[in-house]
mmCIF file of N, CA and C in Angstrom:
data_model
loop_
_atom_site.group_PDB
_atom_site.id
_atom_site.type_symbol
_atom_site.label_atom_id
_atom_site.label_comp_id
_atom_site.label_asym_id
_atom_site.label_seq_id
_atom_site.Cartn_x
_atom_site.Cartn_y
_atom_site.Cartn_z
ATOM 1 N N UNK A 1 242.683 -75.087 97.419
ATOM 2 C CA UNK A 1 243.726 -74.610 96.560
ATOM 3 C C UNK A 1 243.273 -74.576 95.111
ATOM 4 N N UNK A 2 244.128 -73.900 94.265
ATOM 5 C CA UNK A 2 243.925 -74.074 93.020
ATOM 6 C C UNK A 2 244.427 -75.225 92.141
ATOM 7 N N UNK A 3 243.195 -75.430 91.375
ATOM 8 C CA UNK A 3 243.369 -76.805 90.001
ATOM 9 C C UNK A 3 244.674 -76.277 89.125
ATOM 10 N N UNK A 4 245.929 -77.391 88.999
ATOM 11 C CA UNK A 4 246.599 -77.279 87.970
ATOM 12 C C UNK A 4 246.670 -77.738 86.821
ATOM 13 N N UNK A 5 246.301 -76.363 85.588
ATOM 14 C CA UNK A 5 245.646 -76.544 84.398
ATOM 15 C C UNK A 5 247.114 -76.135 83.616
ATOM 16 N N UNK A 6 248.100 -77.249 84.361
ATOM 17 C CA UNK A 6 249.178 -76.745 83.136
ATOM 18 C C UNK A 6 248.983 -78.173 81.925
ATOM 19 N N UNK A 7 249.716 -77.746 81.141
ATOM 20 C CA UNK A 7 249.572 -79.256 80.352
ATOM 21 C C UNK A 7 250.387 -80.677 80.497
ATOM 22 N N UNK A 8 249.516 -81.470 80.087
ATOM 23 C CA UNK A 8 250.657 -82.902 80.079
ATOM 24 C C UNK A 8 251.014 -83.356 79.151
ATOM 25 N N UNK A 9 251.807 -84.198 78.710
ATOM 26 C CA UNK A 9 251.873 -85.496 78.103
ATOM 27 C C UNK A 9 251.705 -86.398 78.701
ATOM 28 N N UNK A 10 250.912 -87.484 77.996
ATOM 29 C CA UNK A 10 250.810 -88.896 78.708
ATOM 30 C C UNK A 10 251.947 -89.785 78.336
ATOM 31 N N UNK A 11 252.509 -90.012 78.929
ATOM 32 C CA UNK A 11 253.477 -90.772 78.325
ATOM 33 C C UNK A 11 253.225 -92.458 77.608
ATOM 34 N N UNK A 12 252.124 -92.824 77.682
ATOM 35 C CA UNK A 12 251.513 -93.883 77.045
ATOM 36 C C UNK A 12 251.407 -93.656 75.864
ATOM 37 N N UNK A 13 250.594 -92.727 75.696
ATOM 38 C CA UNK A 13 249.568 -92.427 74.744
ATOM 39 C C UNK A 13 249.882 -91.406 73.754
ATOM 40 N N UNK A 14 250.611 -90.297 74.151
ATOM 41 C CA UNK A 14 251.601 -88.985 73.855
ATOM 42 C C UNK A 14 250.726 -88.264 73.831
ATOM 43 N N UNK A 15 249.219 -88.420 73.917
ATOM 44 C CA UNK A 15 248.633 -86.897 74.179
ATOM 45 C C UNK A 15 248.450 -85.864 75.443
ATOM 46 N N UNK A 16 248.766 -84.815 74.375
ATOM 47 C CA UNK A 16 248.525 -83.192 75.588
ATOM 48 C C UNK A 16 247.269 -82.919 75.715
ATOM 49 N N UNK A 17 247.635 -83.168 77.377
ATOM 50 C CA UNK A 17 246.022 -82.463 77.871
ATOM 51 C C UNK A 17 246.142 -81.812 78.709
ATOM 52 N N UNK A 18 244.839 -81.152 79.808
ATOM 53 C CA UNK A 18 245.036 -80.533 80.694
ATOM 54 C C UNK A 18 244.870 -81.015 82.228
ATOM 55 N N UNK A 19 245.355 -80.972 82.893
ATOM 56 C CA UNK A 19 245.278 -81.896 84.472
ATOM 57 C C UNK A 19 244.522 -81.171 85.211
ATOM 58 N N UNK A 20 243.329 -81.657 85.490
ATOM 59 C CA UNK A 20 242.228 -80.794 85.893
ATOM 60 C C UNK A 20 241.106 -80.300 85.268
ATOM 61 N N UNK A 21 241.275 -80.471 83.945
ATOM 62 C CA UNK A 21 240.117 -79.885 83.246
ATOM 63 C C UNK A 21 239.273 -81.062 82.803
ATOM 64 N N UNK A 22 238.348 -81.347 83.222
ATOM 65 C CA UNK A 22 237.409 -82.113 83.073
ATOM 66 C C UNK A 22 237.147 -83.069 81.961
ATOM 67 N N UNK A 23 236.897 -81.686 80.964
ATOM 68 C CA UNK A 23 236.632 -81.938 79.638
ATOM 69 C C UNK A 23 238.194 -82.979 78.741
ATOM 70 N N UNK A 24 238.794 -82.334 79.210
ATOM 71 C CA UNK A 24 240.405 -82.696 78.554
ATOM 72 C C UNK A 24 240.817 -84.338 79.122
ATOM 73 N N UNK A 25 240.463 -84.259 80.371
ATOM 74 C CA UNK A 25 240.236 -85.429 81.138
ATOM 75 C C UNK A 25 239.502 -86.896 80.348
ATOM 76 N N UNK A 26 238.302 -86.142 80.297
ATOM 77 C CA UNK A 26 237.165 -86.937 79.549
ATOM 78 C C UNK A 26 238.209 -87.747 78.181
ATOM 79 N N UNK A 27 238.371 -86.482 77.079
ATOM 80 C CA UNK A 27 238.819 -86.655 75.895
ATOM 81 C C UNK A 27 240.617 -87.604 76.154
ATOM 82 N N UNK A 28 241.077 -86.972 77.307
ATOM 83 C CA UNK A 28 242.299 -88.294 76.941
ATOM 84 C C UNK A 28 242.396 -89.452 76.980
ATOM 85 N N UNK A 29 241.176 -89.612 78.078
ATOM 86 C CA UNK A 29 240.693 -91.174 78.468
ATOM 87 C C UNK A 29 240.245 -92.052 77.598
ATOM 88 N N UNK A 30 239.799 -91.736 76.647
ATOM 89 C CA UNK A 30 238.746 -92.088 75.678
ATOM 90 C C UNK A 30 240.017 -92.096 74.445
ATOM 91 N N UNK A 31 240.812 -91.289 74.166
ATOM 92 C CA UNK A 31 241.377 -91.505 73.132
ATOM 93 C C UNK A 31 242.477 -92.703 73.794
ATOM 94 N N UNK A 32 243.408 -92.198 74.997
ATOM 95 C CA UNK A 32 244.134 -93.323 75.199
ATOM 96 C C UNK A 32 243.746 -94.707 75.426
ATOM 97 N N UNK A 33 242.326 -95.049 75.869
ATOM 98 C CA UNK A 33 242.059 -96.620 75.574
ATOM 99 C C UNK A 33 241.832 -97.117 74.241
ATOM 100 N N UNK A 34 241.670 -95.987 73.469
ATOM 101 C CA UNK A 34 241.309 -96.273 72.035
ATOM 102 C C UNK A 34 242.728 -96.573 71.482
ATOM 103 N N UNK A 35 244.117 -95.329 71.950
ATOM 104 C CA UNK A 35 245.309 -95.798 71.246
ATOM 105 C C UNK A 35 246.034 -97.469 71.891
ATOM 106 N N UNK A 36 245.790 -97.567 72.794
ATOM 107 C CA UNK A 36 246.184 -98.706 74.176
ATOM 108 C C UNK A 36 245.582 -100.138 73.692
ATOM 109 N N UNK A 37 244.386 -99.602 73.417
ATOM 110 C CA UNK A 37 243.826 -101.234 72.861
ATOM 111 C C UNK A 37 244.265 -101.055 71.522
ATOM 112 N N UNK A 38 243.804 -100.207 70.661
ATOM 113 C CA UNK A 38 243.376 -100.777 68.943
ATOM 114 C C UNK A 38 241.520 -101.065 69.108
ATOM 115 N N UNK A 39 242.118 -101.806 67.768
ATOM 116 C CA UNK A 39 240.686 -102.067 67.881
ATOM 117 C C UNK A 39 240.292 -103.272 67.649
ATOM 118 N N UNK A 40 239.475 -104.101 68.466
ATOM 119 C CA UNK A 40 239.492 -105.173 69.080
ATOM 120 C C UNK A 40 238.916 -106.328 67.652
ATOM 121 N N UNK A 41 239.889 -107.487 67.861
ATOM 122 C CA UNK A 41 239.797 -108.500 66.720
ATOM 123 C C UNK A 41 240.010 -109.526 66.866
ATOM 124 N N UNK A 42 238.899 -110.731 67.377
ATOM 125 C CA UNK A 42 239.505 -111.948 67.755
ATOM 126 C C UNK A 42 239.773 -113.145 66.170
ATOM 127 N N UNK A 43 239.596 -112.522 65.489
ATOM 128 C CA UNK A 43 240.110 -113.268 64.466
ATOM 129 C C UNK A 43 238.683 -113.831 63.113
ATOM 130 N N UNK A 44 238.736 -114.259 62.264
ATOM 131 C CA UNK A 44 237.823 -114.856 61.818
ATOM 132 C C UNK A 44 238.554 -116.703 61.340
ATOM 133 N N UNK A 45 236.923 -117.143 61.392
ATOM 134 C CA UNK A 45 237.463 -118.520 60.898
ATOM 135 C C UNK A 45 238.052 -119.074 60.062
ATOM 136 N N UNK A 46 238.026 -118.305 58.700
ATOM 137 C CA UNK A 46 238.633 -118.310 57.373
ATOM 138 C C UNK A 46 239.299 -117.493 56.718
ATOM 139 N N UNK A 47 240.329 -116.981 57.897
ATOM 140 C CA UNK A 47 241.269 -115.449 57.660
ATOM 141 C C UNK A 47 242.274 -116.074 57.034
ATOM 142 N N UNK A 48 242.542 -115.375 55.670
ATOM 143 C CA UNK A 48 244.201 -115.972 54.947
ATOM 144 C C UNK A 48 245.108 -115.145 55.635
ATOM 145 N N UNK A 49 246.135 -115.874 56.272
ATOM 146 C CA UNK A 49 247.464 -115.126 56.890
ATOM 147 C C UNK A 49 248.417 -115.373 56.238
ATOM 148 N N UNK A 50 249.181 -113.760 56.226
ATOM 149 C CA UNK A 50 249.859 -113.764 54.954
ATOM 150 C C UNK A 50 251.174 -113.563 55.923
ATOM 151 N N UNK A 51 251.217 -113.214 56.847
ATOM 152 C CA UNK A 51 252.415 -112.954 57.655
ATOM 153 C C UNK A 51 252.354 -113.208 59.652
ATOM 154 N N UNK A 52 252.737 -114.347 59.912
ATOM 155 C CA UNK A 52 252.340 -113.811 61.308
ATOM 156 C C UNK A 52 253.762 -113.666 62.431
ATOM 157 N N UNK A 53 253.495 -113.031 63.092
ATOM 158 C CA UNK A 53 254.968 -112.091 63.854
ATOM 159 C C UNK A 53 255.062 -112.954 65.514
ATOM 160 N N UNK A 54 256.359 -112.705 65.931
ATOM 161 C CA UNK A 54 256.677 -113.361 67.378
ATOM 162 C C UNK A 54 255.427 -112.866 68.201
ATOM 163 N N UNK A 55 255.095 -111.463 68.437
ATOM 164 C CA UNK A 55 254.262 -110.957 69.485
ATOM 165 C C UNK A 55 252.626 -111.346 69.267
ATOM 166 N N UNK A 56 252.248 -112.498 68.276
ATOM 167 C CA UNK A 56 251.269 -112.993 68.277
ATOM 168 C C UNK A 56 250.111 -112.115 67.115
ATOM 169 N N UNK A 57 250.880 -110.655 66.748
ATOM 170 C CA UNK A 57 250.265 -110.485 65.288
ATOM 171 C C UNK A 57 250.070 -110.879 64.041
ATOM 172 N N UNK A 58 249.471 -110.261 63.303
ATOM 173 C CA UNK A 58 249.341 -111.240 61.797
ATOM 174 C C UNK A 58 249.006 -110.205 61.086
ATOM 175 N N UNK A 59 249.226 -110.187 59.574
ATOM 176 C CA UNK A 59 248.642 -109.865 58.730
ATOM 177 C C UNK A 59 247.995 -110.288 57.596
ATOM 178 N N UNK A 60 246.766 -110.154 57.205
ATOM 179 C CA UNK A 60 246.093 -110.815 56.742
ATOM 180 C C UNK A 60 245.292 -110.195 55.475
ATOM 181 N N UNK A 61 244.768 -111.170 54.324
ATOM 182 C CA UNK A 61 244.510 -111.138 53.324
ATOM 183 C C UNK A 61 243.143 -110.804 53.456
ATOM 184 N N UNK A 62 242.495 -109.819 52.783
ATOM 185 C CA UNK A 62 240.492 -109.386 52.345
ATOM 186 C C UNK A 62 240.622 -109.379 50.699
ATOM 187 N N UNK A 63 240.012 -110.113 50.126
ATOM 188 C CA UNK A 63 239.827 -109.502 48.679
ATOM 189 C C UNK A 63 238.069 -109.258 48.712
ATOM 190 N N UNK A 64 238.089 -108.929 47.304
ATOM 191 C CA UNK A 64 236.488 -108.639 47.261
ATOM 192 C C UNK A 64 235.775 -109.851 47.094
ATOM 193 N N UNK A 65 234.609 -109.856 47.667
ATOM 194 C CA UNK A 65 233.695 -111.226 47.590
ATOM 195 C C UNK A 65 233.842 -112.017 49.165
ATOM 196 N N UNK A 66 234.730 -111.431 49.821
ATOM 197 C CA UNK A 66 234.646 -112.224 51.079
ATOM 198 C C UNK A 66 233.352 -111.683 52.098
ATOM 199 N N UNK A 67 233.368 -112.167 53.049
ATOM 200 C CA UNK A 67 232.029 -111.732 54.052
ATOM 201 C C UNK A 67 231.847 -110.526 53.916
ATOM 202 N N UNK A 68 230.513 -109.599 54.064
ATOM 203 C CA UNK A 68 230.258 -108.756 54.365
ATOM 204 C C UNK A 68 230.625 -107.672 55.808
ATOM 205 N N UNK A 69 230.916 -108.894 57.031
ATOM 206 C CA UNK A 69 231.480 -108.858 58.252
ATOM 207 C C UNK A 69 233.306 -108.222 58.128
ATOM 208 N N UNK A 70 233.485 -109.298 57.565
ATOM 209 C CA UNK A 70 235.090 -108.907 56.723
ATOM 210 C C UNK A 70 235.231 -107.433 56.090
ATOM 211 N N UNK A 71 234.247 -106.967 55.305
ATOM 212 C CA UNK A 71 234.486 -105.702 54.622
ATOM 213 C C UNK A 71 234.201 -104.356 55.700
ATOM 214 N N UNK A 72 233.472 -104.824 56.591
ATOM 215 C CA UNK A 72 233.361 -104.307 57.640
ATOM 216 C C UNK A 72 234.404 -103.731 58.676
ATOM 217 N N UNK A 73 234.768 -104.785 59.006
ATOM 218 C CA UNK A 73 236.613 -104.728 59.684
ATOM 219 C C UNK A 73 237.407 -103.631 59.410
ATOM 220 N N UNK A 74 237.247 -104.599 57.902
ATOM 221 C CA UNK A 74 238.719 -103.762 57.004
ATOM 222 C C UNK A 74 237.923 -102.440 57.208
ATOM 223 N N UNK A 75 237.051 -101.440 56.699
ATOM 224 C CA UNK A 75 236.543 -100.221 56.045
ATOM 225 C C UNK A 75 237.096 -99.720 57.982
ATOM 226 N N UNK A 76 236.718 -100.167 59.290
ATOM 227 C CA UNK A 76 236.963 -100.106 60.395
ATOM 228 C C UNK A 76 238.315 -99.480 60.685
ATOM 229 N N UNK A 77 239.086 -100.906 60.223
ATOM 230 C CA UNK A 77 240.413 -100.806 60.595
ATOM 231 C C UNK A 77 241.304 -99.227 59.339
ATOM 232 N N UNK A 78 240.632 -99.396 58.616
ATOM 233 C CA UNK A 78 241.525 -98.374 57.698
ATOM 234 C C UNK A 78 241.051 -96.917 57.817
ATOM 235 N N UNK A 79 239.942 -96.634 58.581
ATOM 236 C CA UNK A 79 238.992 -95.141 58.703
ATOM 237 C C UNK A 79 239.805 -94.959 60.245
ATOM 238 N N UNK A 80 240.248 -96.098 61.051
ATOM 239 C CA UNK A 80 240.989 -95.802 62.060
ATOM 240 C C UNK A 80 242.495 -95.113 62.004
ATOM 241 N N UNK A 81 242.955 -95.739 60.962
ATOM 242 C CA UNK A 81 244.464 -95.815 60.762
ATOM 243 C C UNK A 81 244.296 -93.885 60.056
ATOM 244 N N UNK A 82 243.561 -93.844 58.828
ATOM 245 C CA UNK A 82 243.535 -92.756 58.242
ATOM 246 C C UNK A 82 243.320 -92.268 59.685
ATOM 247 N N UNK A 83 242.480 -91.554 60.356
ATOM 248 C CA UNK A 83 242.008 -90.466 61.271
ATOM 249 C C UNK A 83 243.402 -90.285 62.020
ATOM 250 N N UNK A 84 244.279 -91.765 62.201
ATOM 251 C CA UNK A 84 245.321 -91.556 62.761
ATOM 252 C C UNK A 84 246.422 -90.575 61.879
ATOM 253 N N UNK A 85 246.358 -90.566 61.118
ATOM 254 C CA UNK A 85 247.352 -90.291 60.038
ATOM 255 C C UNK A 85 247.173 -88.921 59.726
ATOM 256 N N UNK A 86 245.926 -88.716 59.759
ATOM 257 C CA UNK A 86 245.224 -87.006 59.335
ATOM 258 C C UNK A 86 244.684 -87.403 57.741
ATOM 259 N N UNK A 87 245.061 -88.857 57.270
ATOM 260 C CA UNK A 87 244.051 -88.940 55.981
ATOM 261 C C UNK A 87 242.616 -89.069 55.804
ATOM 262 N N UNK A 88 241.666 -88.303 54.233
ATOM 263 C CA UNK A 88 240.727 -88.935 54.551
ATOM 264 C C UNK A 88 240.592 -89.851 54.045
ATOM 265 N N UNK A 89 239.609 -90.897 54.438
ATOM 266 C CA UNK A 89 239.210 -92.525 53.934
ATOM 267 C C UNK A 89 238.608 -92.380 52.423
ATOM 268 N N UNK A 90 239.069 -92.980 51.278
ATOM 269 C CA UNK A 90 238.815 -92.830 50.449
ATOM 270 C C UNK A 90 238.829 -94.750 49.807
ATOM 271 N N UNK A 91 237.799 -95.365 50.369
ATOM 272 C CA UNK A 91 237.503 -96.474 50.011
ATOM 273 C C UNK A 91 236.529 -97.132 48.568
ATOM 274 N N UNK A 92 237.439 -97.266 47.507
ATOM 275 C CA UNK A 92 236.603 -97.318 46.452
ATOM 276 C C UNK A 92 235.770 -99.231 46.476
ATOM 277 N N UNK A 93 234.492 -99.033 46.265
ATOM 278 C CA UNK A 93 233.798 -100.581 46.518
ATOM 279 C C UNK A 93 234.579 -101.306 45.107
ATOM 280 N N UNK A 94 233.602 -102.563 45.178
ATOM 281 C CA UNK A 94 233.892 -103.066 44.146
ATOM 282 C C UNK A 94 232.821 -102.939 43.502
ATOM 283 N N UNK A 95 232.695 -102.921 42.126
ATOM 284 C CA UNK A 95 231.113 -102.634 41.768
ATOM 285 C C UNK A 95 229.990 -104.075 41.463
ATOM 286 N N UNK A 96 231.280 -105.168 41.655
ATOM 287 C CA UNK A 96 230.541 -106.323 41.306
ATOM 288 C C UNK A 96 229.442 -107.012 42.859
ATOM 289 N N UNK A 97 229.871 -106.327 43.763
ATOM 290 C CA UNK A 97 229.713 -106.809 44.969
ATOM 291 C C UNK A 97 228.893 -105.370 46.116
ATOM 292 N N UNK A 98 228.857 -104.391 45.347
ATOM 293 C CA UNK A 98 228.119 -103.275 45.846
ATOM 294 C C UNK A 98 226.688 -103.540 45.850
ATOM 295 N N UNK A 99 225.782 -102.539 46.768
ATOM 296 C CA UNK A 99 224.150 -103.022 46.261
ATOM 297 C C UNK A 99 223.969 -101.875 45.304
#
């Protein structure tokens, strides 16, 4: 019989794809574990928490001068959020702490 290449929504994830098409297949999979997880953070040892919530989230404090690992994260976590958003990342350094 014939492949049905009508479209979906995922209802997880909310993206439209195509059921059957390989390629579309590929690309929802990959984005919905990406929207499903986040992006993975078991915490650091010397994280200032500035807020933490019933469902076991937190939000938390980076200024400049903290780990290099830390600036990492953050530049991570915010190039994620922008792409989500349709912004681009416009991360200004600090100049005291730049090479």
């Amino acid at each position: 019989g014939q492949k049905n290449f009508s479209s979906h929504v995922c209802p997880e994830c909310g993206m439209t794809y195509a059921i059957g098409e390989s390629e579309d297949e590929r690309m929802h999979k990959s984005y919905h574990m990406r929207v499903m997880r986040g992006i993975p953070f078991p915490g650091w040892a010397n994280e200032r928490v500035v807020a933490r919530f019933l469902d076991g989230t937190r939000i938390l404090l980076y200024q400049y001068g903290d780990s290099v690992l830390h600036r990492k994260k953050i530049r991570e976590v915010i190039a994620y959020t922008d792409s989500e958003l349709g912004f681009a990342s416009d991360i200004e350094e600090d100049p005291t702490t730049s090479p």
